[in-house]
Structure formats: structure tokens, C-alpha cells
Amino acid sequence: MSLKVYEATCTAPINIAVIKYWGKRDTKLNLPTNSSLSVTLSQDDLHTKTTCRVSPDLKDDHLWLNGKEEIIAQNKRLTNVINEMRAQRKRMEENDNSLPKISDYNLHICSNNNFPTAAGLASSAAGFACLTYTLATLYQLQLDNVQLSTIARTGSGSACRSLQGGYVAWEMGEKEDGSDSHAIQVATREHWPEMQAIILVVNDTKKKTSSTLGMQHTVATSPLIQHRIKHVVPKAMEDMKKAILNKDFDSFAEITMRDSNSFHAVCADTFPPIYYMNDISRAIVNAVHDYNAAKAALGSAQKYTVAYTFDAGPNAVLYVEKKDANNVLGVISRLFPAAADNNIYERFTFNEKEVDEVLAKMSTPVYQQMNAFKRIIDTKVGDGPRILAKEFNENVSLLKANGEPKELL
Amino acid sequence: MSLKVYEATCTAPINIAVIKYWGKRDTKLNLPTNSSLSVTLSQDDLHTKTTCRVSPDLKDDHLWLNGKEEIIAQNKRLTNVINEMRAQRKRMEENDNSLPKISDYNLHICSNNNFPTAAGLASSAAGFACLTYTLATLYQLQLDNVQLSTIARTGSGSACRSLQGGYVAWEMGEKEDGSDSHAIQVATREHWPEMQAIILVVNDTKKKTSSTLGMQHTVATSPLIQHRIKHVVPKAMEDMKKAILNKDFDSFAEITMRDSNSFHAVCADTFPPIYYMNDISRAIVNAVHDYNAAKAALGSAQKYTVAYTFDAGPNAVLYVEKKDANNVLGVISRLFPAAADNNIYERFTFNEKEVDEVLAKMSTPVYQQMNAFKRIIDTKVGDGPRILAKEFNENVSLLKANGEPKELL
């Protein structure tokens, strides 16, 4: 093995928007038609891990994604990010002769998600955040979070929100070059540590429209999205920031649910319409509203105990405070029963008496099909990207000493 | 039997909106927040039939709906219409002494639909249109269609559109008293006789939100409906009238589908959201778009061969020209198969070769569950209410000679 190996390995989190990004005003630069806001989820549960290596020994650039090679030159989004990071390194080297000229070396990148693609979670945000962050670490670039998020954005819009932990706003910006379209942390995870997320991965067989294509169709054909962009989201962004700063769960929940509904409404208003939610998703929505009313009837001081949000797929993400998470999931387990050979609820212990008490106030019927969910992920709010190693470390790296990925499909 | 029996029996059609009525600016007078436009369907297939009788022998007012007595005084919508028609008769009698004073007599009303409630078709439009028309016939009122539709509207908004055949616009009007909020015929059924309708009655177990409540929630909580009301519908109304007058099926189809989508989008934007369509409904939408693309690929000069629209429920109404109706239904029969013991497709004969030809160009998968539909109704555009009898006629009347309904539940 050559001594001239430079390597970094990092992880980055996924984020789930509570005010959705849907619509680009510039498709090349990934500039959005509205601002958005998300919660970063814990990397302890879900993350992308990426190793980037440069070395004079490497014969060419290569990238492996979940054990499968991607041709970088065929992927404009990857090319954007890699070229920009390399150019930044090159400028640094030109300004400081003492720096090793590693921008000229070929690059091997290996990136894996710790969750199956079948989980239906959008992984491109974590992926491009991790790629950007790992390259910045490898090249020792002096970039702040705003600068990093601007670059990650050119790979995948929502990736810019995965570069920080806690509660993160992506301000849409106004400039044509996109230099003011980046993410800003609204609050850290420590500010509101009670916040939890439950991801209900819904069984679905239908082929879904990619969000990149979907949002372009919506902008081109939905009359209603103009109202969402101009009037609905700007107010929601303002109100949501206040809700987070005040740790006001009622407001957080209502804005989150309304925005999810507004997003799926403009999808339905697209021509031809785009449907991401299915009958199971809609049954979850009804159950959440029913649950909140039941808890209020039982004397809860909160108007909302739990909030739903749905991305470009049928899966529900429920936001709930720690004190309520177990009861919510207990009620869900009764309304969406798993068959005897399905162990998705097995790792949880519910207070069945308290579950009964809430169910007695609810009218939502038990869902007619067993096994509505493929998987349940319970997690919490998390931090931003983490550096696992700044040099080659056999225990951490996704690459073997010879530069090949350790795991191939 | 007394000689002083006055009776009339009429039928009235249902109508299916292609530009939907959703939202009231005045809930007492049923004044809408937007104009709407519908197609009247043939009474040969679907209708409400109503007998109204007055006689000094009758001891009280009574009304039977589908064999079950309704207490008139407890139903504000019924009271509105009956009181107004009686008051009109009374004024006539006061102005013309030669007229029998039948406005003082008690009233028996019997009204039946010729389709089961389980068919999931909104029957209140046909019901109130028929009630208004039959009372006008009984009382021999000199009212034109506009006047009749204004009265029917106070019973059920969309009833005003069932008082005429063909293609009917309900102009929302501006006046506070609602006197300019009434239906006007855009074109007769003879103008565009090729138009057909196929109603796919979808299997569904879910309890649905009544449209009266639903539209009030949407107006109160959906930000997007304001855009629909102010910008989307006014343009759609104008374009749709042109499409009908020009018998331009492509425009008719696109406006119809877009408006259905817009309506269900604002339902989804309601808080809590209202979902009328289910996974079967959405599979129909996707199949229709796929079918239209396949026909265009096979050389059809039309962009759209068939259009869908969904009211406040999961059932699809497909508009299609006569030349294409059989092929559309043939493709539907393959994509939504019926089990061996289900005879919904049995009465049709399809050209299987032509069905295969279109299916070969489509990518929509066969729907995963058998028996997606409970019933299929194929019908055409129809005329306005019909008078069956202007006096007691044993063969036609829904009432026995003694004033009791012939059929009771």
C-alpha cells in the first residue's frame, strides 16, 4: 500500500421535512420554489456512511453506492458535487504551495445506507450530505455549514438540510446563482430533546413517481401549487420557526399535518395526478386525528399528541413527544394488527390498559388487512454529520486497502 | 275515494358535475362559492319518481322516501321547498278566484329512486328536482326553468341542475337573496348525442363524510380552495361551455379530469383531510390516463378518448363518446377483473382483439383484488324531468287510492 493515501469516512443523517420542498425554480441548480423545514433524525438509527479516498495509485474515479458501481460521468448530480469539491481543493492548493496536490489524484467513493432501499426512505438527502461532508473532510476544505449546504443542494435539494442536526430550515433564496439558497439551523436537538419520530413503513406494491419528476409535473400543471408557494408556505415557515423555538407541540403538530396535506393536495392537482399515499396512509391520517381527539377527551392539555407527515411515498412519519410515543404505538399496533408470524411490534412493551383507555374513546375501525406495515422505526432527533476517520482506518473504511469496496452486491 | 283528489307523478334525472360544486357562501339558501356545470343522465336508466297528492281527505302532511317516512318538519330542506311551492299556489289562488283552493289541503308525497342507495350515487339532486317539479305540476304553477331551479336549489344545491336535460350550468350569482343563483341549459342532449357515461360503482367499506359537512369544512380550513374558487373554476366554466358548444371532446375531457382532481385536492387540503377516493378510484384514474395515451399511440386523432370524474365518493363516472364506450369498458373489464360468480360484465360483448390491441400499449397492471366494482351502469345524456300523470292514475302513482304509499320498507 502506498503511503500517499488520503481518506476520510463520515456518516450523515436523514431528515424528514415538516414543511415540504416541492418544486424547483431552477432544475440545474436545484433551486426551490419555496422554503422548507425539516427535523434531522438520529444517525444511531438511520444513516448513510461514506468513504472517500484519493491516491496516486488509483487509476480512475469510481463510486459504489450500496455495493453497486455508479458511473459518475453519467450522473449529473454526482458530477456537480465532486467537481465543485475538487475545484475548491485545487484553489486551496494554488494558494498554498505547502499543501499536497491531492486534487489531481483519482478518487474512490463508497457509500452505504444502513437501512434497506425497500424501507422506502428517501436516501438521496443523506447520501449527498454525506458525500459533500466526506469530501470536505478528505480535502480539508475550510467551509462552514452554509457553504457546505449550498454544494450539497446541487446534488439533491433536500441534502442541504442533512448537514446539520436538530431543526433545519432551507431558505429558498432569491439569487439566480443560488448562493443564498441554503440551510440554516433553527434549533439544536438539545433544545427540544423530547421530540421523537416513529416511521411506519407501509406495504405497497405500486411503482411511484420519482420526486424529481413529480415536482416538475406539479409546477408545470397544478394551478393550486401557485397558491401554496406564494401564500401557504411563507406563513407556515414563519409559524413553524416560532413553534420550534417555543417548543409548542400543538402548533408544531398542526403546521406539520397541514403542510403534509397541502403537499399531497398539490400532487393530486397535478395533471395527470400523482398519488403517493395509499389507503393505508389515509387510514393512518384518520387514526391520528381520532387519537388526538381521544386524548383531548381524556383530559390531555394538548390539542394534538401526535402529528403525521408523508413524503413522496406511502410511509408515515409520526412526530410525538417521548412521554406519548409508547401509547401512540400501542394504539397503532391494535388498529393495524400484524399477523402471528410478523414480529414488527414484538420489541415494544405497551401498557395495554392505557391503550384500551384511548381506544375506548376512538371510532377508527381496525384496518381490514393484516400487516399494513413492513417495518417500524422508532427514533429521535439527531445531530449533523459525524467524522468517523480522517485517514485510512481498516475498522471504519468502506474500502479495502487496495481501493476496492469491502462489500459488493 | 273523494272526487277532490289532485295528484301529479313525475320523474327527474340525476346529474354528474364535470365542474364541481364544493363550498357554500350561504348555507341557508344553498348559495355556492363557485359556479358548476353538469351533464344530465338518462332517466331511462336512473331516476327519482315522485307522486304528490293534495286532498281534503288527507289528515296531515306526510312524506315517504324510498318506502320510509321522513318527518317533514324535522327536515329544513324539505320544508323550504314545500313551503315555497305552497305559498306560490296560495298567491295564484288569491289572484284568481276561479282556482280551487288546494293550497290549504294536506299533502302526501311519495318518492322512490330506481337505483339502490348502495349504488353510492348522490340521489338528493334528482330527489329535490323531482319534488320541485312534481309540486309545480300538481299546483299548476306558471314557473319557468330558472324559477324552478332557484327553488330546487334551496332543497339541495345540485338539484337545480337536474331540472333540465343535456348540459347544464349553475351560475353562482352574486345577490344575497340568491335570486340570480340558478341553472341554465348550455346545450341540449340532442346537440351532442354521442356522449355516453359509464358509472363504475366501486367496492368500499369506509364511512364517508357527507358532502354538506365536507364542503363546509373545506371552506373553513383549506387555504387552497380560495385559489380554486377565484381562479381555477371561473376559467374552467368558460372553457367548458366552449368545449360543449364545439363538441370538442379533448377539451371537455381535460377540463373534466382536471376539475375532478382539483376538487379532490381541496378535499385533501381540508383539515382534517377528507378522502373520498380510494385505491380503486386512483387505479381507475391511472388506467384512464394510460388508456388515452395508448389510443393516441395507436393513431387516434384524439388526445383523450375517455375522461374520469369522481364526486364525493369512490365511484368513477367515465365520459366517453359512443364509438369508444365498448372498447373502454372492455379494457376496464380486463384490468379490474370480476370473480367467476360476479356477473357485472356479463351483459357486454367486447371485441377482444381490439381490447388486446389497446392493452398491449398500456402499462397499467391488473388490479390486485378481484371485484373492485359492485356494479356498472352504462347510460347516456338525458332530458329534463318528465310528467307521467297530472292526475291520479293507478298505474303510475306511488300512492294507493287511500293516500298510503304502495311500497313500504
Short mmCIF file of C-alpha atoms in Angstrom, two decimals, chain A residues 205-206 221-224 226-228 232 254 257-258 261-262 264-266 268-273 275 277-280 282 285-286 289 304 308 368-369, chain B residues 205-206 221-224 226-228 232 254 257-258 261-262 264-266 268-273 275 277-280 282 285-286 289 304 308 368-369:
data_model
loop_
_atom_site.label_atom_id
_atom_site.label_comp_id
_atom_site.label_asym_id
_atom_site.label_seq_id
_atom_site.Cartn_x
_atom_site.Cartn_y
_atom_site.Cartn_z
CA THR A 205 -46.73 -2.58 -4.46
CA LYS A 206 -47.28 0.41 -6.68
CA THR A 221 -49.59 21.62 -14.43
CA SER A 222 -51.10 22.33 -10.99
CA PRO A 223 -52.86 25.67 -10.68
CA LEU A 224 -53.12 25.24 -6.90
CA GLN A 226 -49.00 28.70 -7.04
CA HIS A 227 -51.15 29.48 -4.02
CA ARG A 228 -49.14 27.05 -1.88
CA VAL A 232 -49.31 28.90 2.30
CA GLU A 254 -50.85 21.33 13.27
CA MET A 257 -50.05 17.91 9.34
CA ARG A 258 -51.46 20.81 7.34
CA ASN A 261 -51.89 17.62 3.43
CA SER A 262 -51.16 20.69 1.30
CA HIS A 264 -50.34 15.82 -1.25
CA ALA A 265 -53.17 18.10 -2.38
CA VAL A 266 -50.98 19.76 -5.00
CA ALA A 268 -53.45 15.31 -6.59
CA ASP A 269 -53.96 18.58 -8.50
CA THR A 270 -51.13 17.70 -10.89
CA PHE A 271 -52.22 16.58 -14.36
CA PRO A 272 -52.15 13.60 -14.59
CA PRO A 273 -52.45 13.43 -10.81
CA TYR A 275 -50.73 9.80 -5.71
CA MET A 277 -50.35 7.99 -0.25
CA ASN A 278 -52.43 4.81 -0.37
CA ASP A 279 -55.44 3.57 1.60
CA ILE A 280 -53.17 2.52 4.49
CA ARG A 282 -55.05 7.58 4.71
CA VAL A 285 -54.18 10.04 8.95
CA ASN A 286 -57.70 9.31 10.16
CA HIS A 289 -56.85 12.75 14.15
CA TYR A 304 -52.51 17.31 19.40
CA TYR A 308 -48.26 12.74 10.81
CA GLN A 368 -59.23 -4.55 7.27
CA GLN A 369 -55.96 -6.09 6.09
CA THR B 205 -66.48 -0.14 3.25
CA LYS B 206 -65.46 3.23 4.62
CA THR B 221 -59.94 25.16 6.69
CA SER B 222 -58.41 24.74 3.20
CA PRO B 223 -56.19 27.61 2.07
CA LEU B 224 -56.08 26.18 -1.45
CA GLN B 226 -59.66 30.10 -2.28
CA HIS B 227 -57.48 29.77 -5.36
CA ARG B 228 -59.85 27.17 -6.82
CA VAL B 232 -59.48 27.85 -11.35
CA GLU B 254 -59.25 17.56 -19.97
CA MET B 257 -60.48 15.43 -15.31
CA ARG B 258 -58.61 18.50 -14.09
CA ASN B 261 -58.59 16.40 -9.46
CA SER B 262 -58.84 19.99 -8.25
CA HIS B 264 -60.30 16.11 -4.54
CA ALA B 265 -57.13 18.17 -3.99
CA VAL B 266 -59.01 20.76 -1.92
CA ALA B 268 -57.18 16.57 0.81
CA ASP B 269 -56.17 20.10 1.84
CA THR B 270 -59.06 20.28 4.31
CA PHE B 271 -58.07 19.96 7.97
CA PRO B 272 -58.56 17.19 8.96
CA PRO B 273 -58.36 15.99 5.36
CA TYR B 275 -60.68 11.46 1.33
CA MET B 277 -61.42 8.38 -3.49
CA ASN B 278 -59.82 5.08 -2.52
CA ASP B 279 -57.05 2.95 -4.03
CA ILE B 280 -59.51 1.52 -6.59
CA ARG B 282 -56.92 6.04 -8.09
CA VAL B 285 -57.51 7.41 -12.83
CA ASN B 286 -54.16 5.90 -13.75
CA HIS B 289 -54.57 8.27 -18.50
CA TYR B 304 -58.30 11.91 -24.83
CA TYR B 308 -63.00 10.36 -15.43
CA GLN B 368 -54.58 -6.83 -7.35
CA GLN B 369 -58.04 -7.52 -5.87
#
